[in-house]
XYZ file of C-alpha atoms in Angstrom:
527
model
C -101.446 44.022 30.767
C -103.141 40.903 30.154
C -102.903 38.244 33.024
C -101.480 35.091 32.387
C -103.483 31.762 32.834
C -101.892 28.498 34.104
C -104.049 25.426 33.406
C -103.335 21.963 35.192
C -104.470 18.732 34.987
C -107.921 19.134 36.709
C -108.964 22.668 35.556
C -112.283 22.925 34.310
C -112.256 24.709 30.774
C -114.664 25.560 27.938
C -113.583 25.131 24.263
C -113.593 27.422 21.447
C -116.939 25.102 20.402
C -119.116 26.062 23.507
C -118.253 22.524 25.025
C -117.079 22.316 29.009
C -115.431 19.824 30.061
C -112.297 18.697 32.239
C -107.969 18.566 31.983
C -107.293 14.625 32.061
C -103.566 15.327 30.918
C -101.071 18.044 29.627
C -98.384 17.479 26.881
C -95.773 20.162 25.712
C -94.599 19.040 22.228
C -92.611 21.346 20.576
C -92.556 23.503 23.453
C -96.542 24.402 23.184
C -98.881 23.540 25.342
C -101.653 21.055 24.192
C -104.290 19.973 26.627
C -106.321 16.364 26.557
C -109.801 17.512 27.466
C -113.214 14.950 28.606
C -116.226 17.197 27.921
C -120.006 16.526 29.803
C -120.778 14.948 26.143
C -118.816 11.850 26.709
C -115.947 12.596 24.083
C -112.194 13.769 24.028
C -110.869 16.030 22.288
C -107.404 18.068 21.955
C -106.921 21.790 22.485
C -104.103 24.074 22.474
C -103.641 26.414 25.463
C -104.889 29.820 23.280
C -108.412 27.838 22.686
C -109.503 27.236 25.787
C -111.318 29.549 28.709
C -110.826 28.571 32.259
C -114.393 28.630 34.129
C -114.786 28.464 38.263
C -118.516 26.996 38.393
C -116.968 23.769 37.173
C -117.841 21.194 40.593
C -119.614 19.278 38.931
C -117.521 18.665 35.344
C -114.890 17.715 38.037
C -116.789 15.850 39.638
C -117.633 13.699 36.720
C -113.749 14.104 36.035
C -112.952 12.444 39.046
C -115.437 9.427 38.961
C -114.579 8.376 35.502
C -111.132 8.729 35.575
C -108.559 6.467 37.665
C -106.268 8.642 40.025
C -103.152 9.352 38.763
C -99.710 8.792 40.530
C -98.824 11.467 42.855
C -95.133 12.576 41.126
C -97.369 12.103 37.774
C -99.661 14.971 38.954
C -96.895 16.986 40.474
C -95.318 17.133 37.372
C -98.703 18.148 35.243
C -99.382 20.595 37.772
C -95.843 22.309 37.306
C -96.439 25.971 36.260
C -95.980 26.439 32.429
C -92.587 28.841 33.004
C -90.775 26.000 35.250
C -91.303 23.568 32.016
C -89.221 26.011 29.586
C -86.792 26.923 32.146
C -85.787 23.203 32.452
C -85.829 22.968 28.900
C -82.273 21.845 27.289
C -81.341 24.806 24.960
C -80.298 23.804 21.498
C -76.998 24.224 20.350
C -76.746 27.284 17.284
C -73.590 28.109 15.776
C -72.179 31.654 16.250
C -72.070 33.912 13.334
C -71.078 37.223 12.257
C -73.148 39.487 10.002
C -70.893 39.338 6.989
C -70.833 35.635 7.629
C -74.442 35.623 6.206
C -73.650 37.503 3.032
C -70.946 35.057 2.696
C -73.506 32.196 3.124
C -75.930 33.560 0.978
C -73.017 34.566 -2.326
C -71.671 31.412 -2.151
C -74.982 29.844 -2.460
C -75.728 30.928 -5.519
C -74.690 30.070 -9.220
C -70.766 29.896 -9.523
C -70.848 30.134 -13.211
C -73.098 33.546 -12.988
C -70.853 34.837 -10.066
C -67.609 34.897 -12.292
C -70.207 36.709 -15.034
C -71.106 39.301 -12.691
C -68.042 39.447 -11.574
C -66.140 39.856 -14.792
C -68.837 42.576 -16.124
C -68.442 44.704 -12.878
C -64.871 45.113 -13.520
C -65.162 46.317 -16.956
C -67.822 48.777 -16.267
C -65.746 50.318 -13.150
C -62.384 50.734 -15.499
C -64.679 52.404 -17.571
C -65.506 54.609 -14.777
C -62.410 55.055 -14.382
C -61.553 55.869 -17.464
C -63.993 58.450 -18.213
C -64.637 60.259 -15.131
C -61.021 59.578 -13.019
C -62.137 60.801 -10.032
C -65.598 59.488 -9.570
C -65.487 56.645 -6.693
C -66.412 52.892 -8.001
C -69.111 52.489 -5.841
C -72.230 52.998 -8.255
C -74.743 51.748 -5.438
C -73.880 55.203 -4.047
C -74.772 57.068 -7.290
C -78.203 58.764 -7.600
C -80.391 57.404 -10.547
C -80.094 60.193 -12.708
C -75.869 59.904 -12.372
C -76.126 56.034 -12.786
C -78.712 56.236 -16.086
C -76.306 58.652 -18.006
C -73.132 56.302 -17.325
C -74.614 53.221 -18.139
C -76.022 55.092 -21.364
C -72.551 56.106 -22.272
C -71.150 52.595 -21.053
C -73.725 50.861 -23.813
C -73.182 53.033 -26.837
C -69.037 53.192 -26.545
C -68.435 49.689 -24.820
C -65.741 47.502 -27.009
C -63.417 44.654 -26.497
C -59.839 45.111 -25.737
C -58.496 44.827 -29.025
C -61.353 47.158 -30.261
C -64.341 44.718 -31.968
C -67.401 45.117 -30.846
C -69.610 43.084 -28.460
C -72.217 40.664 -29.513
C -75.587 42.074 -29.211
C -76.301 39.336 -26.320
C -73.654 39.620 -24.546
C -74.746 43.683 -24.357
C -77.864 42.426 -22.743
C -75.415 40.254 -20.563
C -73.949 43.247 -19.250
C -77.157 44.437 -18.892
C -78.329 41.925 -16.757
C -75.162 41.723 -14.541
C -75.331 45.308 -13.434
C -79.222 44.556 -12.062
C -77.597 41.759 -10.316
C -75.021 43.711 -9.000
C -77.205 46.614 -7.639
C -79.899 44.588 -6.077
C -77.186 42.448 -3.859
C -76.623 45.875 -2.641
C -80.253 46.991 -2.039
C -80.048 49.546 -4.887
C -83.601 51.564 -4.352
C -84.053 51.120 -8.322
C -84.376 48.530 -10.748
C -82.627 49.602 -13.907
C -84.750 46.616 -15.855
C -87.794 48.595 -15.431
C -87.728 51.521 -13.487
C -88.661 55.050 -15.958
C -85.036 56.686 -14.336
C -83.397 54.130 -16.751
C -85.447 54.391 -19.903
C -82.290 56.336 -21.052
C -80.015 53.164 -20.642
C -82.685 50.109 -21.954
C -83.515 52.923 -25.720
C -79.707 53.042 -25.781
C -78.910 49.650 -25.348
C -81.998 48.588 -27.327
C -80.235 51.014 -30.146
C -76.518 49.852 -30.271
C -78.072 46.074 -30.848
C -79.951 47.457 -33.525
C -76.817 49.064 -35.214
C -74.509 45.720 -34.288
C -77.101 43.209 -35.902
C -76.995 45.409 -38.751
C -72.954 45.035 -38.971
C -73.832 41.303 -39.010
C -73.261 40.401 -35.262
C -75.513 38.122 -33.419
C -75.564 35.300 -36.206
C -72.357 33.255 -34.802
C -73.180 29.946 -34.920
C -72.254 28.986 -31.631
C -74.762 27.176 -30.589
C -74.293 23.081 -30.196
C -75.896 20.838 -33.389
C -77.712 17.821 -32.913
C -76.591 14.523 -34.113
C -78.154 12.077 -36.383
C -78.987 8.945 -36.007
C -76.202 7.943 -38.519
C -73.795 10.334 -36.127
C -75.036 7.919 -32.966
C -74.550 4.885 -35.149
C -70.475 6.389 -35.360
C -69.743 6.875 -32.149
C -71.237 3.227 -31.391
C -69.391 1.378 -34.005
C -66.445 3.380 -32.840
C -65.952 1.690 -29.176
C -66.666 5.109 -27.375
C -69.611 3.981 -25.446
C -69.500 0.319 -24.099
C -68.581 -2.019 -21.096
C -65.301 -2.720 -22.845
C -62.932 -0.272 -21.489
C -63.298 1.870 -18.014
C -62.985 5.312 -21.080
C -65.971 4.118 -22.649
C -67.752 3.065 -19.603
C -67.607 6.845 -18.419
C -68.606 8.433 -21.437
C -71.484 5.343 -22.069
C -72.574 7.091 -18.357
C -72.544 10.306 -19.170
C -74.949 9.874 -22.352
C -77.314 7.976 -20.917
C -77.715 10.551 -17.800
C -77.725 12.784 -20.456
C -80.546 11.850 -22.534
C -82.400 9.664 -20.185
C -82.417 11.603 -17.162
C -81.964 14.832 -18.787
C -79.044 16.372 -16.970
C -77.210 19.874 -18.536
C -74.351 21.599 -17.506
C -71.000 20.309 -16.148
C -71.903 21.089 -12.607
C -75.222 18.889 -12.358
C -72.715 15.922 -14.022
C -69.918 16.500 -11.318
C -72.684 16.923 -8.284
C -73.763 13.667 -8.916
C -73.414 10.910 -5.925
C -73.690 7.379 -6.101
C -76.535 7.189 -4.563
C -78.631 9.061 -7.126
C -79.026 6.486 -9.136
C -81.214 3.266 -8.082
C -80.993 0.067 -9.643
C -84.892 -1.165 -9.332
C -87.378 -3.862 -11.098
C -90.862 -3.232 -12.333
C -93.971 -4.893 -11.611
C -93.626 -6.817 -15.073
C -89.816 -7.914 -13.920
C -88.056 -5.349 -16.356
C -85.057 -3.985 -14.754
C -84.296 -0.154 -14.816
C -82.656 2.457 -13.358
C -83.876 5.915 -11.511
C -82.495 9.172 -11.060
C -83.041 10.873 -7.680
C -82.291 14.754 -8.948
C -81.132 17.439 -6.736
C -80.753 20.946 -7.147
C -79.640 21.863 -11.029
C -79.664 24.087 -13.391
C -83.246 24.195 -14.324
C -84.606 23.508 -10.633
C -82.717 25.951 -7.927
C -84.047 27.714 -5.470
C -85.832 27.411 -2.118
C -88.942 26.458 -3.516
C -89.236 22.691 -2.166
C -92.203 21.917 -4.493
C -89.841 22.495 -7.657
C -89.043 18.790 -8.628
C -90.188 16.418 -11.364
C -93.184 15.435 -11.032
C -92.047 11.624 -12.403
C -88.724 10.574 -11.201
C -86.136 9.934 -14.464
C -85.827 6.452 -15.704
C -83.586 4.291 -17.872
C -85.343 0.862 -18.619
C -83.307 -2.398 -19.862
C -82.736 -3.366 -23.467
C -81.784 -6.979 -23.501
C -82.274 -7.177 -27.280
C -79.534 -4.845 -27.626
C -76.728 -5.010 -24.734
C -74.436 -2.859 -26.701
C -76.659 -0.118 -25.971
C -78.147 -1.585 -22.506
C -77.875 1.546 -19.333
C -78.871 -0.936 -17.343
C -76.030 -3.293 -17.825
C -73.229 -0.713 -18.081
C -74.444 0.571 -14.939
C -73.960 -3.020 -13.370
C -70.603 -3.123 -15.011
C -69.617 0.354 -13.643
C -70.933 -0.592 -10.422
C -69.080 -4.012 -9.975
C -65.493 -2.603 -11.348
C -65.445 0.365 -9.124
C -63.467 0.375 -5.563
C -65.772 -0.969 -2.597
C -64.735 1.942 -0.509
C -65.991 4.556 -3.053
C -69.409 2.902 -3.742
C -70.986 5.178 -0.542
C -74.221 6.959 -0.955
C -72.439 10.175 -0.784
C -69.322 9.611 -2.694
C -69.227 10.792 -6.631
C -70.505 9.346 -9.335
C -68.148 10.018 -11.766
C -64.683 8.443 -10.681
C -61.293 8.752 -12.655
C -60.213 5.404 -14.749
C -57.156 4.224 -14.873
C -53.487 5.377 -16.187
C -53.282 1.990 -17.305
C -53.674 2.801 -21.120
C -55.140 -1.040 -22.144
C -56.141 -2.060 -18.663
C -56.933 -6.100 -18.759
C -60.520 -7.706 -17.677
C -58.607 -8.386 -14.502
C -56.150 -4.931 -13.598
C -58.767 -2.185 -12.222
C -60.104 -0.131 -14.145
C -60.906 2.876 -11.629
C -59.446 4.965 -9.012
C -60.929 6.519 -5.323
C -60.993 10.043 -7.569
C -63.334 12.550 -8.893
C -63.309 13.266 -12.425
C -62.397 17.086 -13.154
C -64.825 19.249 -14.661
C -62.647 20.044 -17.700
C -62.907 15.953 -18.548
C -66.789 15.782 -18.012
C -66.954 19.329 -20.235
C -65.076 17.745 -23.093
C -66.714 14.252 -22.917
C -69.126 14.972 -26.161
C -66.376 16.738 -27.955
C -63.544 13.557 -27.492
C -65.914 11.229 -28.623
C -66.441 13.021 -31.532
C -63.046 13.399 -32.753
C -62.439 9.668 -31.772
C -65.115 9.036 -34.102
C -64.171 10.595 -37.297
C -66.792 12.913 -36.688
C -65.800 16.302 -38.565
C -67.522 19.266 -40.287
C -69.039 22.516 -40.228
C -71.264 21.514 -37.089
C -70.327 22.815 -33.481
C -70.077 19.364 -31.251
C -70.623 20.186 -27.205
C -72.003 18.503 -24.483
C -75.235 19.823 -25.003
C -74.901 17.987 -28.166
C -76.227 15.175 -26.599
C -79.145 16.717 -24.571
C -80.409 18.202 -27.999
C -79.627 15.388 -29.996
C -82.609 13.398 -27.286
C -85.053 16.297 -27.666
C -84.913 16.384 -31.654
C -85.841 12.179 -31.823
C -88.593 12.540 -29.595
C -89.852 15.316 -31.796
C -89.324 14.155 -34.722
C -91.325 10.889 -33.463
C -94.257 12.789 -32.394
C -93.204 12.143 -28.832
C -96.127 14.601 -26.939
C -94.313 18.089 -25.551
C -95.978 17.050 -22.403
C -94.127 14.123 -22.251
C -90.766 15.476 -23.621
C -90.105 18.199 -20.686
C -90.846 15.073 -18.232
C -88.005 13.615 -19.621
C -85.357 16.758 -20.506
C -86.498 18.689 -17.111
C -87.443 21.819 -18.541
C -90.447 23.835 -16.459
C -91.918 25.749 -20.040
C -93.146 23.815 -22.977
C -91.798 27.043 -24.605
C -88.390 25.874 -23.785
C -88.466 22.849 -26.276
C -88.715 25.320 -29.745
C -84.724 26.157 -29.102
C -84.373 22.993 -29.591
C -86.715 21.447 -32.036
C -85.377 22.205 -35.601
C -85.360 20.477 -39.150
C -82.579 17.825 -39.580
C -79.846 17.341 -42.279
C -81.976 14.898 -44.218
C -85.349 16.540 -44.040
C -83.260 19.946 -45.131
C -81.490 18.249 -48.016
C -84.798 16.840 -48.877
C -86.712 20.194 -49.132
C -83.601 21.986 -50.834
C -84.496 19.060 -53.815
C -87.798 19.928 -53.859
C -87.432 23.572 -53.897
C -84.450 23.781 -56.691
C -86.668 21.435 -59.048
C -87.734 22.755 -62.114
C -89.432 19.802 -63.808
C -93.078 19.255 -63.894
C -94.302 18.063 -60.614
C -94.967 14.513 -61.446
C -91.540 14.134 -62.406
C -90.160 16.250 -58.928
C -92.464 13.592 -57.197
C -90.775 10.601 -58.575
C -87.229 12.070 -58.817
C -87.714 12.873 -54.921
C -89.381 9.331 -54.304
C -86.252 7.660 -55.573
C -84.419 9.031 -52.259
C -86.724 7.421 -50.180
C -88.062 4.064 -51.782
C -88.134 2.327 -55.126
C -91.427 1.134 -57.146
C -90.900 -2.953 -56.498
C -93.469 -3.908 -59.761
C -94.555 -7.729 -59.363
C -92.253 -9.865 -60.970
C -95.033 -12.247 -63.172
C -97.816 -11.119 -65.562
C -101.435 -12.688 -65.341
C -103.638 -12.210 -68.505
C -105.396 -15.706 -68.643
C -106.560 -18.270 -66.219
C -104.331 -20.675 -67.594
C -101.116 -18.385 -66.124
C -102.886 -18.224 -63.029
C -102.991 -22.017 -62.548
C -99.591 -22.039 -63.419
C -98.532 -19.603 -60.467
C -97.522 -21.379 -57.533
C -98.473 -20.256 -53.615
C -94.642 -19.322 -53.085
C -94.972 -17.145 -56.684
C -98.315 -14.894 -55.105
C -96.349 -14.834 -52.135
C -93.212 -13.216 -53.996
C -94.864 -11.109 -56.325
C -97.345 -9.717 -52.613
C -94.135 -8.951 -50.884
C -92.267 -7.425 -53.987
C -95.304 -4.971 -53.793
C -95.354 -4.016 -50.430
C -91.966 -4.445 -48.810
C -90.099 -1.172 -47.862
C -91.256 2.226 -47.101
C -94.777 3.466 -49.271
C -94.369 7.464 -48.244
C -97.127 9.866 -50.448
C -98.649 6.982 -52.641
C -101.843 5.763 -53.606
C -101.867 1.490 -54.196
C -104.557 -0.178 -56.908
C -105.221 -3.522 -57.392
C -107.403 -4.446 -60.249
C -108.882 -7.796 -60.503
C -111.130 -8.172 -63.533
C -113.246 -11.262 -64.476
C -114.311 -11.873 -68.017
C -116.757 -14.359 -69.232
C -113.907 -16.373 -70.653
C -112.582 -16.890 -66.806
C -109.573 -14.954 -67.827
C -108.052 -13.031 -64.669
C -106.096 -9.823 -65.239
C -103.854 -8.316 -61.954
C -102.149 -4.922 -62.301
C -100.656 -2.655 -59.911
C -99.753 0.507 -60.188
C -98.233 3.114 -58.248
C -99.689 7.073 -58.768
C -97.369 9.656 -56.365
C -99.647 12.319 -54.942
């Protein structure tokens, strides 16, 4: 058994370095013990308790101790000298809260994703009625069941699986099941991991098969998934009122669009677990006004890895050219019509409006209430309808989140910047969303059905984007150029060049003859 050493003030000690020298003074922070230490060289330095070697032939390091050093107050060195056990035992113990085991598993389910709890949830269920079904008087609890058992249900479970009124499942939500089931069996320490592990190659080659034989049915091409808008779209739901500092309805869904694409928020939940006090109103070095985002956990970013943030802090600068569209000033307008007692740090953003269905400037416009989630989850979708906004496309909330994504694309905004903006962790993650629009489509469908000579597709297309302005005089002699006027050259050089030039090549010929006659032409050749 290895002694144990007691060091006081006084004690002479030699450091980890080779350097002797003498205890002026103890501390304890954090409950360790950390010695202040003169050496023979003059300097002080810090040790902790494990670094340091008490030596006896030390007279004359205390010595030197002793002359350089003032004495300290008797009760001072008393309590210094205490031994190191009497420090702990007079140590107030902190306060923990009692807990039962299955009180952590409860901490630890409820923890994690809601949404993918219900999932797992819902899955489980359907695989142990078909348990039941099948083998009646197996017991439910598959964590029990040996690989080999396990593999051959979950094969069966794959290849015969339907819905209740008999269609079959969507190839992804197969892999759904999939997915849950691994879930399932590693929240209760399964030894195996049915993703991977050779005892389940039987289960991924049959669930690899029935997708095979379900795409080629024609499943997995629903077009569920939410459509863009276009800029004409936007333009709809402005000219519409839904977005504006007119009416507490418009004010909400004005803040949801710009925490949408500004900051990049998905998902109901990271909407509704916003607080007040996420969002900063601040001013930039060159006086611009803006607003920041302070994110917490979400969608993208859970997890107990602390280092998992943003690496720049979402922003939403000013417009004053264009207040209609302005986060900054709804924001202000939110801010000064809500209740003073629900403007804390902590309380929620999003705050119900009204019953009042035309509320005056003066009546308030908001109550001391959450929104629901089933309001924030149909935001997108009202607007929509509101704005005469109908067809084939599927309108959701993550309408808005894609619609951001495919302008910065389609402006040759840098992926880089783009997932500093949307959130994402992968530049991989952009391509879901990055796709041709309507008008680019309809443009190459043109092209493509064409069946004219190609200088005639050329011009036929050009006529969709801009028409050849030819200059509206004719110069052939220098007496028509005297005649010309400087407002006439101006006319005819803006008639040239106003509007969009896409896929064109511009010539300007300007022959002199001997008879000082001038000659101008333009023309326009497509490429």
């Amino acid at each position: 058994m290895v002694a144990t050493v007691h060091y006081k003030v006084g004690d002479s000690v030699r450091e980890i370095g080779g350097q002797d020298g003498v205890i002026t003074s103890i501390r304890r922070p954090m409950g360790y013990m950390e010695c202040h230490i003169k050496t023979t060289k003059g300097s002080d330095i810090i040790r902790l308790k494990h670094e340091l070697t008490k030596i006896s032939n030390g007279s004359r390091i205390l010595k030197l101790h002793t002359t350089q050093n003032p004495t300290l107050p008797p009760e001072v060195v008393e309590e210094l000298n205490k031994p190191e056990e009497e420090f702990f035992s007079h140590t107030p113990k902190r306060k923990f809260i009692a807990i039962e085991d299955n009180d952590v598993e409860a901490f630890i389910e409820n923890s994690a994703n809601q949404n993918t709890q219900k999932k797992t949830k819902s899955n489980m269920t359907i695989l142990f009625s078909f348990i039941s079904s099948t083998m009646p008087d197996e017991e439910h609890k598959i964590e029990h069941f040996s690989p080999e058992k396990l593999n051959a249900i979950l094969s069966k479970f794959f290849i015969t699986i339907t819905k209740e009124n008999g269609e079959s499942y969507e190839p992804g939500s197969l892999r759904g099941f999939f997915q849950s089931f691994q879930r399932f069996l590693k929240r209760k320490q399964y030894p195996c991991n049915i993703m991977n592990d050779p005892a389940f190659q039987q289960t991924r080659d049959a669930l690899a098969a029935k997708q095979k034989v379900l795409k080629s049915d024609g499943k997995g091409n629903v077009p569920n998934k939410a459509s863009s808008l276009s800029d004409r779209e936007v333009e709809q739901i402005y000219d519409a009122g839904q977005i504006g500092t007119h009416h507490p309805e418009a004010i909400i869904n004005g803040l949801w669009w710009y925490n949408t694409t500004h900051f990049g928020l998905r998902g109901i939940t990271a909407h509704r677990n916003m607080r007040w006090g996420d969002v900063i109103l601040k001013t930039d070095p060159f006086g611009e006004e803006y607003l920041e985002y302070n994110e917490r956990a979400t969608k993208t970013r859970t997890g107990p890895n602390t280092a998992n943030i943003r690496q720049v802090p979402p922003r939403a600068w000013a417009t004053p050219a264009a207040p209609d569209r302005c986060p900054v000033e709804l924001f202000k307008e939110y801010s000064a019509r809500r209740p003073s007692h629900c403007s804390g740090a902590d309380d929620p953003f999003y705050i119900a409006t009204t019953t009042v269905k035309e509320p005056t400037p003066e009546s308030t416009w908001f109550r001391a209430q959450p929104i629901g989630k089933r309001k924030i989850g149909a935001i997108m979708k009202t607007m929509a309808l509101k704005s005469g906004l109908q067809g084939s496309k599927r309108i959701t909330n993550h309408s808005a989140r894609k619609t951001m994504i495919q302008k910065l694309v389609s402006n040759d905004v840098p992926p880089t910047h783009i997932v500093q903006i949307s959130g994402h962790k992968n530049l991989n993650s952009l391509n879901a969303y990055s796709s041709i629009t309507q008008e680019q489509h309809r443009n190459i469908s043109k092209l493509i059905s064409y069946q004219t000579p190609s200088n005639q597709v050329s011009t036929e297309i050009a006529k969709t984007q801009t028409q050849v302005r030819p200059a509206q005089h004719t110069v052939s002699s220098a007496a028509d150029l005297e005649n010309l006027t400087g407002d006439d050259i101006d006319k005819d050089i803006k008639s040239i060049f106003s509007g969009n030039l896409n896929n064109c090549t511009i010539t300007i010929n300007i022959n002199k003859t001997q008879e000082t006659t001038h000659s101008i032409s333009v023309s326009q050749q497509n490429k």
